[in-house]
Coordinates of C-alpha atoms in Angstrom, one line a residue:
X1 CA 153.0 75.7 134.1
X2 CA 155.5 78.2 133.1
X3 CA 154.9 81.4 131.5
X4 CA 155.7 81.8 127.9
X5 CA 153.7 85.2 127.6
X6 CA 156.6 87.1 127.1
X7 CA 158.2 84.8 124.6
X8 CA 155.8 84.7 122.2
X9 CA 153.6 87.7 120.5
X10 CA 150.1 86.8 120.5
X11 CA 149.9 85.3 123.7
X12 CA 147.3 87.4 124.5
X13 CA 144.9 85.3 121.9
X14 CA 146.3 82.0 122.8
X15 CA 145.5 82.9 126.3
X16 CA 141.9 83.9 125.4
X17 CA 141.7 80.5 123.1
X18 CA 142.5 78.5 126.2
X19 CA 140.1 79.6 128.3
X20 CA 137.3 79.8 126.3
X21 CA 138.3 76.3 125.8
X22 CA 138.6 75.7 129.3
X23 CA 138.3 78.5 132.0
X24 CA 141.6 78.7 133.7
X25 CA 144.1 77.8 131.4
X26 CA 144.6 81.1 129.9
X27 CA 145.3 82.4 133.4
X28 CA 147.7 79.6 133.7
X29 CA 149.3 80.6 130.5
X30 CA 149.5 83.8 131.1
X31 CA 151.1 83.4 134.5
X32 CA 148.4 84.2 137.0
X33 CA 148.5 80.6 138.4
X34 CA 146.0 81.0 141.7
X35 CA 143.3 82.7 139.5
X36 CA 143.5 80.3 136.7
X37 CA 143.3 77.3 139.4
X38 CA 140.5 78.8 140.8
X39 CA 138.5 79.5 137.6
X40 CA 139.7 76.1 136.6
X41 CA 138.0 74.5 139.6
X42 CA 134.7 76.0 139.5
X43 CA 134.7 74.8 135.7
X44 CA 135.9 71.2 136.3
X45 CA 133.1 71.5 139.3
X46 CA 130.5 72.0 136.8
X47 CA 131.2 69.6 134.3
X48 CA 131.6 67.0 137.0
X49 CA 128.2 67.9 138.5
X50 CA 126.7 67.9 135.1
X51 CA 128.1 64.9 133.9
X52 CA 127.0 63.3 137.5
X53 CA 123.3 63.6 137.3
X54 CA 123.2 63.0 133.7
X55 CA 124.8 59.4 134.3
X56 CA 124.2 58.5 137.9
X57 CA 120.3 59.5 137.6
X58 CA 119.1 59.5 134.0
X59 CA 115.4 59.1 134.6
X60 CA 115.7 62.5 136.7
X61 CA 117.5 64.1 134.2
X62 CA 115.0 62.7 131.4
X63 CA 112.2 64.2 133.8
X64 CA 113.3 67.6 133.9
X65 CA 113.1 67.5 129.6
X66 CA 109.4 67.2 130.0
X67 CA 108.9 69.7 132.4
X68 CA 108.3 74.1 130.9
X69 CA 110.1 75.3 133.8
X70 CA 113.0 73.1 134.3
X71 CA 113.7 73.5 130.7
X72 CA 113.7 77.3 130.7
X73 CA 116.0 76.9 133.8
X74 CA 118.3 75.3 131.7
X75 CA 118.2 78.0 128.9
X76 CA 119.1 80.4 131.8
X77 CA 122.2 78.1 132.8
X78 CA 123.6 77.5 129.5
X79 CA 123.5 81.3 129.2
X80 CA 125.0 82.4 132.8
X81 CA 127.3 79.8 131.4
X82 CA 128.6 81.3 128.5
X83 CA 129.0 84.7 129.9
X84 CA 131.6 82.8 132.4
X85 CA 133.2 81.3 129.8
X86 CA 133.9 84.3 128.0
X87 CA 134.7 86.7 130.7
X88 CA 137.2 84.0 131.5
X89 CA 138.7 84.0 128.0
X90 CA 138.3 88.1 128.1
X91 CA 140.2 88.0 131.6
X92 CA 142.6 85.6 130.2
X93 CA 143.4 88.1 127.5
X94 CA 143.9 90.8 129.9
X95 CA 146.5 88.8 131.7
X96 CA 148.9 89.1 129.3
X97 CA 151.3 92.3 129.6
X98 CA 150.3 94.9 127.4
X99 CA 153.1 94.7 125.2
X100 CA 152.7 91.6 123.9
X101 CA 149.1 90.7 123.7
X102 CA 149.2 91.4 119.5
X103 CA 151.4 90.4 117.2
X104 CA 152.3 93.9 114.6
X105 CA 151.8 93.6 111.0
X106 CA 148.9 92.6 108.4
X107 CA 149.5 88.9 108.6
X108 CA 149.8 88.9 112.5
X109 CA 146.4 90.7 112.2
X110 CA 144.9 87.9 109.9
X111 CA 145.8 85.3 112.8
X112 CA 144.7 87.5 114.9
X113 CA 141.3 88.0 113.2
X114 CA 141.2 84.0 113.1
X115 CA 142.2 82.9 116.3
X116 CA 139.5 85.6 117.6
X117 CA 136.7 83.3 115.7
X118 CA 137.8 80.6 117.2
X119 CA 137.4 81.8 120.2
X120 CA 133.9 83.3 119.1
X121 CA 133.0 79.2 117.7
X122 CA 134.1 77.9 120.7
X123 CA 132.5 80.0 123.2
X124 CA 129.1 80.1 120.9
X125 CA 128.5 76.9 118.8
X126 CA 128.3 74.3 122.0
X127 CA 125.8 76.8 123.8
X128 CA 123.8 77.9 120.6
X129 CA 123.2 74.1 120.0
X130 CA 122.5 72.9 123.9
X131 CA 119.9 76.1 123.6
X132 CA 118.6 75.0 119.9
X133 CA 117.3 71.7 121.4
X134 CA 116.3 72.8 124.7
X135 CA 113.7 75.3 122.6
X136 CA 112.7 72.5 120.3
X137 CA 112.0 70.6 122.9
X138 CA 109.7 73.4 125.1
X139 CA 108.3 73.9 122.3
X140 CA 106.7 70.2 121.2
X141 CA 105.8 69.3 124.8
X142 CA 104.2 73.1 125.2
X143 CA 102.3 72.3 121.4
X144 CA 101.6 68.7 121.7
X145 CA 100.5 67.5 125.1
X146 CA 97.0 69.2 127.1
X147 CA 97.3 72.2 130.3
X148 CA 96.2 70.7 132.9
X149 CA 92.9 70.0 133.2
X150 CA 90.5 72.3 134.6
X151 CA 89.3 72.3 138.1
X152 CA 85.4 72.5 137.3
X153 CA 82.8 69.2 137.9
X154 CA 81.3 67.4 135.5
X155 CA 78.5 64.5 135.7
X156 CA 80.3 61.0 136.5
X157 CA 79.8 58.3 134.0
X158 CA 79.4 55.1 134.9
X159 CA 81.7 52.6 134.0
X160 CA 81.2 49.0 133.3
X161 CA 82.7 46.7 135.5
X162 CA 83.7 42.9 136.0
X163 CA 83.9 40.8 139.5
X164 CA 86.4 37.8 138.9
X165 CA 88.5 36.3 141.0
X166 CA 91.8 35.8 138.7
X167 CA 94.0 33.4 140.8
X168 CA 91.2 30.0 139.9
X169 CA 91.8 28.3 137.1
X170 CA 89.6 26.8 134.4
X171 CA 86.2 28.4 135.0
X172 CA 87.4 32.2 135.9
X173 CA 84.0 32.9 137.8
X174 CA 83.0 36.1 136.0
X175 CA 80.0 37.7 137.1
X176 CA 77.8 40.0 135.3
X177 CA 79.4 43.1 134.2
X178 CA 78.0 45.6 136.4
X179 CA 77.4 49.1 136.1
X180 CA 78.2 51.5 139.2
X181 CA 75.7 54.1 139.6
X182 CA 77.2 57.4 140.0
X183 CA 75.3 59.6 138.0
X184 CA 74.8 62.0 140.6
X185 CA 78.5 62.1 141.9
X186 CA 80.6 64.8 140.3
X187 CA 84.1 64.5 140.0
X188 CA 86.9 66.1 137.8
X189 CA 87.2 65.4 133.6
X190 CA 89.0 62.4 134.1
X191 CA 92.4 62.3 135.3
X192 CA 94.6 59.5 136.2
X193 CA 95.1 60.1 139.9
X194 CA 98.5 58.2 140.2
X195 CA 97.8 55.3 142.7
X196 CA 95.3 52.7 139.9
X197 CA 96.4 52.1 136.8
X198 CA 97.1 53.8 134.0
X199 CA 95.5 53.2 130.9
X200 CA 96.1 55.0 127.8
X201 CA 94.2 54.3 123.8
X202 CA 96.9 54.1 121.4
X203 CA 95.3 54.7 118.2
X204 CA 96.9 55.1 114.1
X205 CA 94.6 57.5 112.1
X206 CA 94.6 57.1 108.0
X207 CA 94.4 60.7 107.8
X208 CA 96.2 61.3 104.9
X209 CA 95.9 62.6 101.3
X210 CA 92.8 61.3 99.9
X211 CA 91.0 60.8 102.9
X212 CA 88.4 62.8 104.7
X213 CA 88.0 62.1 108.0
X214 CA 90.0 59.7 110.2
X215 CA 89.4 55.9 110.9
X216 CA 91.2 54.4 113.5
X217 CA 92.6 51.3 112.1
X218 CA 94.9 50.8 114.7
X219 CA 93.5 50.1 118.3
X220 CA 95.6 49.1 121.0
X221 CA 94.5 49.8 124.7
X222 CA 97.6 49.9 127.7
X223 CA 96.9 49.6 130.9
X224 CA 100.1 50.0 133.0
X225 CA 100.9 49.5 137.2
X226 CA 102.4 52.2 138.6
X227 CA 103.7 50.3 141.5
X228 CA 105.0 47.5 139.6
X229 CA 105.2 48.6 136.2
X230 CA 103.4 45.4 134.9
X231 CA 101.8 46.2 131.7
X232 CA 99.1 44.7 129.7
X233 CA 98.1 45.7 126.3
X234 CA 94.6 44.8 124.4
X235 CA 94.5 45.2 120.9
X236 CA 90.9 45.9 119.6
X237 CA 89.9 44.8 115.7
X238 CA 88.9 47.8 113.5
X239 CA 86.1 45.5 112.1
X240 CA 84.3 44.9 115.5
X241 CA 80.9 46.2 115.4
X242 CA 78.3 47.0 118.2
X243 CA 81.3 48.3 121.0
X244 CA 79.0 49.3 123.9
X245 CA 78.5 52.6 125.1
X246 CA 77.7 54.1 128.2
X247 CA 74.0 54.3 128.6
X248 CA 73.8 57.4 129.4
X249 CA 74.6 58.2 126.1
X250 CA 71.3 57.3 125.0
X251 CA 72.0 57.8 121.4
X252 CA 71.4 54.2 119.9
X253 CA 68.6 51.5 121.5
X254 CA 71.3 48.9 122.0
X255 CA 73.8 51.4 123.6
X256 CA 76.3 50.5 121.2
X257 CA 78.2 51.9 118.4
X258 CA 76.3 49.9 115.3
X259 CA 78.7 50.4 112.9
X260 CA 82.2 48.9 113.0
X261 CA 84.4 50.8 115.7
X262 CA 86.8 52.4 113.3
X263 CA 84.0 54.7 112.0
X264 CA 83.8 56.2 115.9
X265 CA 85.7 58.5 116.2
X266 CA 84.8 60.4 113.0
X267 CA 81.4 59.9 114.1
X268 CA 82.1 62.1 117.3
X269 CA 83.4 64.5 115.4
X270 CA 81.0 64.3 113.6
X271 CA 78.5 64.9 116.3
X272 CA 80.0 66.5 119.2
X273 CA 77.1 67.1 121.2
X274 CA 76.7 63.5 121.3
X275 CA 80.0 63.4 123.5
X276 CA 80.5 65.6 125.7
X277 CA 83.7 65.8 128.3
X278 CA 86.5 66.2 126.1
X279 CA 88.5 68.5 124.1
X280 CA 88.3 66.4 120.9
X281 CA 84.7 64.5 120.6
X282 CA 86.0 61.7 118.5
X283 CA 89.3 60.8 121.1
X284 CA 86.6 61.1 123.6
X285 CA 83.7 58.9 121.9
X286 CA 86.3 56.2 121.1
X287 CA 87.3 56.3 125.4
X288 CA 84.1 56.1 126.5
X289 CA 83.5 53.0 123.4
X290 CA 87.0 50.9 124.8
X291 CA 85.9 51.9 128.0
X292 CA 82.8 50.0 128.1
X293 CA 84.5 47.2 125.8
X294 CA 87.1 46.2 128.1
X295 CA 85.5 47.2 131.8
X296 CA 88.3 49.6 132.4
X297 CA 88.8 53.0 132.1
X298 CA 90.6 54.8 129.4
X299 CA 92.4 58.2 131.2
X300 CA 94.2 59.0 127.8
X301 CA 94.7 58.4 124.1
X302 CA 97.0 59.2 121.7
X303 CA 97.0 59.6 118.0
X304 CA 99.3 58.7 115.5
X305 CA 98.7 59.5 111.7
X306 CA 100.1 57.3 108.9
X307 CA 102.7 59.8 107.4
X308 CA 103.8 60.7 111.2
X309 CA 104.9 56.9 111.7
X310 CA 106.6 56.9 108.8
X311 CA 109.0 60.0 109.4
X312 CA 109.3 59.0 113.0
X313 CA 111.0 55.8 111.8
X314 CA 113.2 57.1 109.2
X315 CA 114.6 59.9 111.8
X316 CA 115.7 56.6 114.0
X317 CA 117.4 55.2 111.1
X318 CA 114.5 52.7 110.3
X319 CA 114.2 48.9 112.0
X320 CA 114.9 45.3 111.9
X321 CA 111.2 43.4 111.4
X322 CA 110.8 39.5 111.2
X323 CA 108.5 38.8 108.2
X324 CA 107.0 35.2 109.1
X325 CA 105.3 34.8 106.0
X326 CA 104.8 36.9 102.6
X327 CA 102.8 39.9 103.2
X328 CA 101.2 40.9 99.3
X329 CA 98.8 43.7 98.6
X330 CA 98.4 44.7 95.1
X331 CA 96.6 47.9 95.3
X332 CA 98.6 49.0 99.0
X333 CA 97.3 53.0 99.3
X334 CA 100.6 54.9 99.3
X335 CA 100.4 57.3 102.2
X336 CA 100.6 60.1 98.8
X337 CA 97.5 59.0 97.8
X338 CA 98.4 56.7 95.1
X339 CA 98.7 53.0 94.9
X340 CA 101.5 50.8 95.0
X341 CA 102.3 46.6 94.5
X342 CA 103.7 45.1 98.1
X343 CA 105.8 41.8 98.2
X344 CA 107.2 41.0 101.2
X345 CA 108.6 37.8 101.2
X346 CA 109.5 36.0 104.7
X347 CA 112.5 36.7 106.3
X348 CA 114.3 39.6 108.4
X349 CA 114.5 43.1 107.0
X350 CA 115.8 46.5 108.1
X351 CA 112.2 48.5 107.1
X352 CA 112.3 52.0 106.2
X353 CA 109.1 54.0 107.6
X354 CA 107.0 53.4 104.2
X355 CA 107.9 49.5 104.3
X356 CA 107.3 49.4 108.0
X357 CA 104.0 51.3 107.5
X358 CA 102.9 49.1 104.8
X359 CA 103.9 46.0 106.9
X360 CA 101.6 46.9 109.5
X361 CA 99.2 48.4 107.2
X362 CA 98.1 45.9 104.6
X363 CA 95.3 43.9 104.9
X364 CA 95.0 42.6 101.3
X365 CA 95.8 38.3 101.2
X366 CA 95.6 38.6 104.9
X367 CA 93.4 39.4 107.5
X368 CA 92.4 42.2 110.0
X369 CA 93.9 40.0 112.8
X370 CA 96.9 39.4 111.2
X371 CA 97.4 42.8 110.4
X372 CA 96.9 43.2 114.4
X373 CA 99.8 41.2 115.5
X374 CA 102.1 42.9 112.5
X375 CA 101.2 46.3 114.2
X376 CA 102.4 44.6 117.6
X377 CA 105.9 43.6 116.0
X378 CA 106.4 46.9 114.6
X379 CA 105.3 48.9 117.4
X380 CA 107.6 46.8 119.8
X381 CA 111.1 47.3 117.3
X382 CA 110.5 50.5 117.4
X383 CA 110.5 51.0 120.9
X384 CA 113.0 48.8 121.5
X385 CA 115.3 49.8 118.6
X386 CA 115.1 53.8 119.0
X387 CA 118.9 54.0 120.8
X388 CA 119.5 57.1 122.8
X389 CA 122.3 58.1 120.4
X390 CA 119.6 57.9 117.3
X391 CA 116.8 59.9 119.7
X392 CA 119.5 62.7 119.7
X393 CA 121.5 62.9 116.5
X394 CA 117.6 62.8 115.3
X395 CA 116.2 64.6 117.4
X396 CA 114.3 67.7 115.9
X397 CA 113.1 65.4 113.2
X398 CA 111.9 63.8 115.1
X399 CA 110.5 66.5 117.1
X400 CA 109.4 67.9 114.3
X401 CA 107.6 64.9 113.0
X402 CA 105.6 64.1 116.3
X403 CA 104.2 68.1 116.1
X404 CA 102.8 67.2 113.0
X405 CA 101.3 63.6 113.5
X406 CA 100.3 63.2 117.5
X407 CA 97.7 64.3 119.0
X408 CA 97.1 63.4 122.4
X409 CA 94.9 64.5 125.5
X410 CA 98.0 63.5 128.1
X411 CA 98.0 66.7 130.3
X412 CA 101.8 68.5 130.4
X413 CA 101.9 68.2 134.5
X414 CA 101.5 64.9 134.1
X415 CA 104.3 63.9 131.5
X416 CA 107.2 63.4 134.6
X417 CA 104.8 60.8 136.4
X418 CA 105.0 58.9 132.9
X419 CA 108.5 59.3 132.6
X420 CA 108.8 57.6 136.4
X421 CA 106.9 54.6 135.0
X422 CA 109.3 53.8 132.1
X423 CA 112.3 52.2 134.4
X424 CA 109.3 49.6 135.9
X425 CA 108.0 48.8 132.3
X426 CA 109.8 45.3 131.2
X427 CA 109.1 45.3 127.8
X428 CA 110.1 41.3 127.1
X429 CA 106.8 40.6 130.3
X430 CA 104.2 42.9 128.7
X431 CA 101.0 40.5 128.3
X432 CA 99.7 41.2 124.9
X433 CA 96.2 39.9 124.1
X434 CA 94.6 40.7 120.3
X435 CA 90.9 40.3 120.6
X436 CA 90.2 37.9 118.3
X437 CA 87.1 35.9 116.8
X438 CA 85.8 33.6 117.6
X439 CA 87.3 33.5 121.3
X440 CA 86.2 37.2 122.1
X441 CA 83.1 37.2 119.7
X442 CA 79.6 36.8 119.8
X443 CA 77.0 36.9 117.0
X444 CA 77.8 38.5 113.6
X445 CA 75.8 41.4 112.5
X446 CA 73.4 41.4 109.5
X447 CA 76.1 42.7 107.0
X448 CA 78.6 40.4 108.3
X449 CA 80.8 41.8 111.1
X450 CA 82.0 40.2 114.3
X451 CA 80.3 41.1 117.4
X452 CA 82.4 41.2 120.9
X453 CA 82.1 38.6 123.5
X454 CA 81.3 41.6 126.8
X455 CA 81.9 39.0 129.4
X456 CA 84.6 36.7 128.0
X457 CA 86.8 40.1 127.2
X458 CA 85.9 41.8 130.5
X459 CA 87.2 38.6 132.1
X460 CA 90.5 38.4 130.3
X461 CA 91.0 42.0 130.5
X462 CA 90.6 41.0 134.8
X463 CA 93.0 38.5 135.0
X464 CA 95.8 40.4 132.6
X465 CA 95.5 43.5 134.5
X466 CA 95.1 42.0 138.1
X467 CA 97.9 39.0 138.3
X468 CA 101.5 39.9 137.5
X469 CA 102.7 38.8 133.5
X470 CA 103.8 35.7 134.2
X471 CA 101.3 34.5 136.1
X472 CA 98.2 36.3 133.7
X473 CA 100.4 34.4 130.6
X474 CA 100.6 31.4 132.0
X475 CA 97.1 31.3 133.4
X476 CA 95.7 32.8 129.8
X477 CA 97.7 30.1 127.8
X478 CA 99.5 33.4 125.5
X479 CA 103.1 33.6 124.1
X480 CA 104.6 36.5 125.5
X481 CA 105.2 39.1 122.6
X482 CA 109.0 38.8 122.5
X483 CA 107.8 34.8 121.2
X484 CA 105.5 36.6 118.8
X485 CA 107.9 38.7 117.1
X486 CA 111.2 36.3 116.8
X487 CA 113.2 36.8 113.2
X488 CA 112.9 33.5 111.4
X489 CA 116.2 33.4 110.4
X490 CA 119.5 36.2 109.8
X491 CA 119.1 36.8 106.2
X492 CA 118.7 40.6 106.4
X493 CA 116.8 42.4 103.6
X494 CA 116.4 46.1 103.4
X495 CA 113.9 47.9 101.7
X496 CA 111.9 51.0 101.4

């Protein structure tokens, strides 16, 4: 490139303007050809490694934004960063003979004064934004998810248990649930160890205005492979009453929650003595209840309030839902605390977060178990739907809106194993089963309420977490939940 430095006045500032642009062309510019190539290289170096293991390795590059220290690395990079690029713009600056870096006269010193905040917006308003996120981030996983847990013993529970042998069909052979005896075997709080699967209560609180307390009306359970990444989700109904309890527990004479299991969790915090072992009696009263429920053990939960769903799915733009058939509530509890007429007719809509909630959410003309498989669909578009591009143009929204609604026991340290898992998960395979009367229910209670079936759930909970998808779908006659959740036709409606 050849030199126009001593054509023009003002080089000086174009030369600067270049390089903070790009670090190197200013030294071109201005004439110093071997620095400018060099500074040049080492920039196009790091853009190309940068843009290398963003692309080539995303699930790497998605680990290190859930670990502290890997985060604060980059907050040190971006910076070491922007000192290059403006000691390169300085330098570039410097290159131009003396003479003619500045233009004379007031309006030469206006451009002046403007090109220099350009230079100033260029150099700072990329980096001020790269570190904005990179803090919002540290700062949600540091607020949101549990240190580690700590290295002291605690009293093993025992865990109820099923012996079936998945692969026969017809008559699955399930034994009596049995209970391994381990009450004088310490071992750490519990803590997913890696190597057996993971499972993990997702739960939706009705905390909200209005209400005291929380209810879980949403109970899903996922148990996910590691190895494989074949998942299985159980969805338990807020109505069931009599879950069983650990023994152990020796708080009731049936070892059972009487009431329905929706009431649990505000019960343990409600008593925390009652349940020891965890940092939040009621996530840990519900584990142990699902625990016992499904013969598997829950490592983690995570809670979701009402007005948290609903900002989380207006920061991704909202979602496209397939309404099967009219969902109508006339008194539908507004998550402000008032009440509101729903009419959703059949069809396929793009749902706001209030219309999605109250999708999911109403029970009135329908039933708890029809709510259940609403909560499925809406769970699953919103997985599916949440783009990368919508995650970041939203993203401290959306941040924002999962400080104030999640609450989780999922320890920090372990966040990166989780993030490994993702890639394996195939969300169009994931056996779904909603536990259902009469097929997973036994006896009613006095005041009505379904009662659960121990050994017909602990032997579908067997074969769904033991054989892959296919074969646990094909052997437990289910449509897979892609089936579940087809639209019914393309008229699109939106709505809030």
């Amino acid at each position: 490139m050849t030199s126009v430095a001593g054509n023009r006045t003002g080089a000086g500032v174009v030369a600067g303007l270049l390089s903070a642009l790009l670090p190197g062309l200013g030294q071109i510019y201005a004439g110093r050809r071997r620095r400018g190539w060099i500074l040049l290289a080492i920039t196009v170096a790091v853009i190309a490694g940068s843009l290398w293991v963003l692309l080539a390795d995303r699930m790497t590059t998605l680990s290190w934004t859930v670990r502290p220290s890997a985060l604060r690395w980059l907050l040190v990079a971006d910076g070491i960063f922007l000192l290059f690029r403006a000691a390169a713009a300085i330098d570039a600056f410097l290159c131009v003979p003396r003479p003619r870096r500045l233009p004379a006269g007031r309006r030469a010193g206006v451009a002046v004064s403007l090109l220099a905040g350009a230079i100033i917006g260029i150099l700072s308003v990329p980096h001020a934004v790269g570190a904005y996120y990179d803090l919002v981030q540290l700062d949600l996983i540091t607020t949101v998810f549990a240190a580690p847990p700590s290295t002291t013993t605690t009293t093993a529970p025992p865990v109820a248990t099923t012996t079936t042998n998945p692969s026969q069909t017809g008559d699955t052979g399930t034994t009596a649930p049995t209970t391994t005896s381990t009450t004088t075997t310490t071992r750490p709080p519990r803590f997913w160890d890696g190597t057996e699967r993971l499972n993990i209560l997702l739960l939706g609180g009705d905390a909200g205005v209005g209400r005291t307390g929380v209810r879980t009306d949403t109970i899903i359970a996922l148990s996910i492979d590691p190895a494989t990444g074949d998942t299985a989700m159980f969805s338990v109904p807020r109505n069931m009453a009599e879950v069983p309890l650990p023994d152990y527990l020796d708080i009731w004479s049936c070892d059972c929650f009487p009431p329905i299991i929706n009431e649990l969790w505000d019960y343990g915090t409600r008593h925390p003595d009652a349940f020891p072992g965890g940092n939040e009696p009621g996530a840990e009263a519900l584990k142990l209840g699902i625990s016992e429920l499904l013969g598997i053990e829950m490592h983690y939960y995570a809670l979701v309030n009402l007005d948290g769903f609903v900002a989380l799915v207006d920061a991704i733009g909202g979602i496209d839902i397939n309404v099967p058939e009219r969902v109508y509530d006339a008194a539908y509890p507004h998550e402000n605390g008032t009440t509101e007429v729903i009419d959703i007719a059949p069809g396929h809509y793009h749902m706001d977060g209030h219309l999605a909630l109250a999708y999911a959410r109403s029970r009135h003309a329908s039933s708890d178990y029809n709510r259940m498989g609403r909560q499925r669909c809406v769970i699953q578009a919103a997985v599916e739907q949440a783009t990368p591009a919508d995650i970041l143009r939203s993203f401290p929204t959306i941040a924002a809106a999962i400080k104030d609604s999640l609450t989780t026991d999922i320890p920090l340290d372990r966040l990166p194993d989780l993030v490994d898992l993702l890639p394996r998960i195939n969300a169009d395979e994931i056996v779904s089963i909603p536990l259902y009367p009469p097929e997973y229910t036994g006896p009613r209670t006095s005041d009505g309420y379904n009662t659960p079936d121990l050994d017909k759930i602990r032997e579908v909970v067997a074969v769904a977490t033991q054989l892959s998808p296919a074969e646990a779908i094909a052997q437990l006659g289910i449509e897979p939940i892609t089936d579940a959740c087809d639209s019914v036709d393309e008229t699109v409606f939106t709505g809030s």
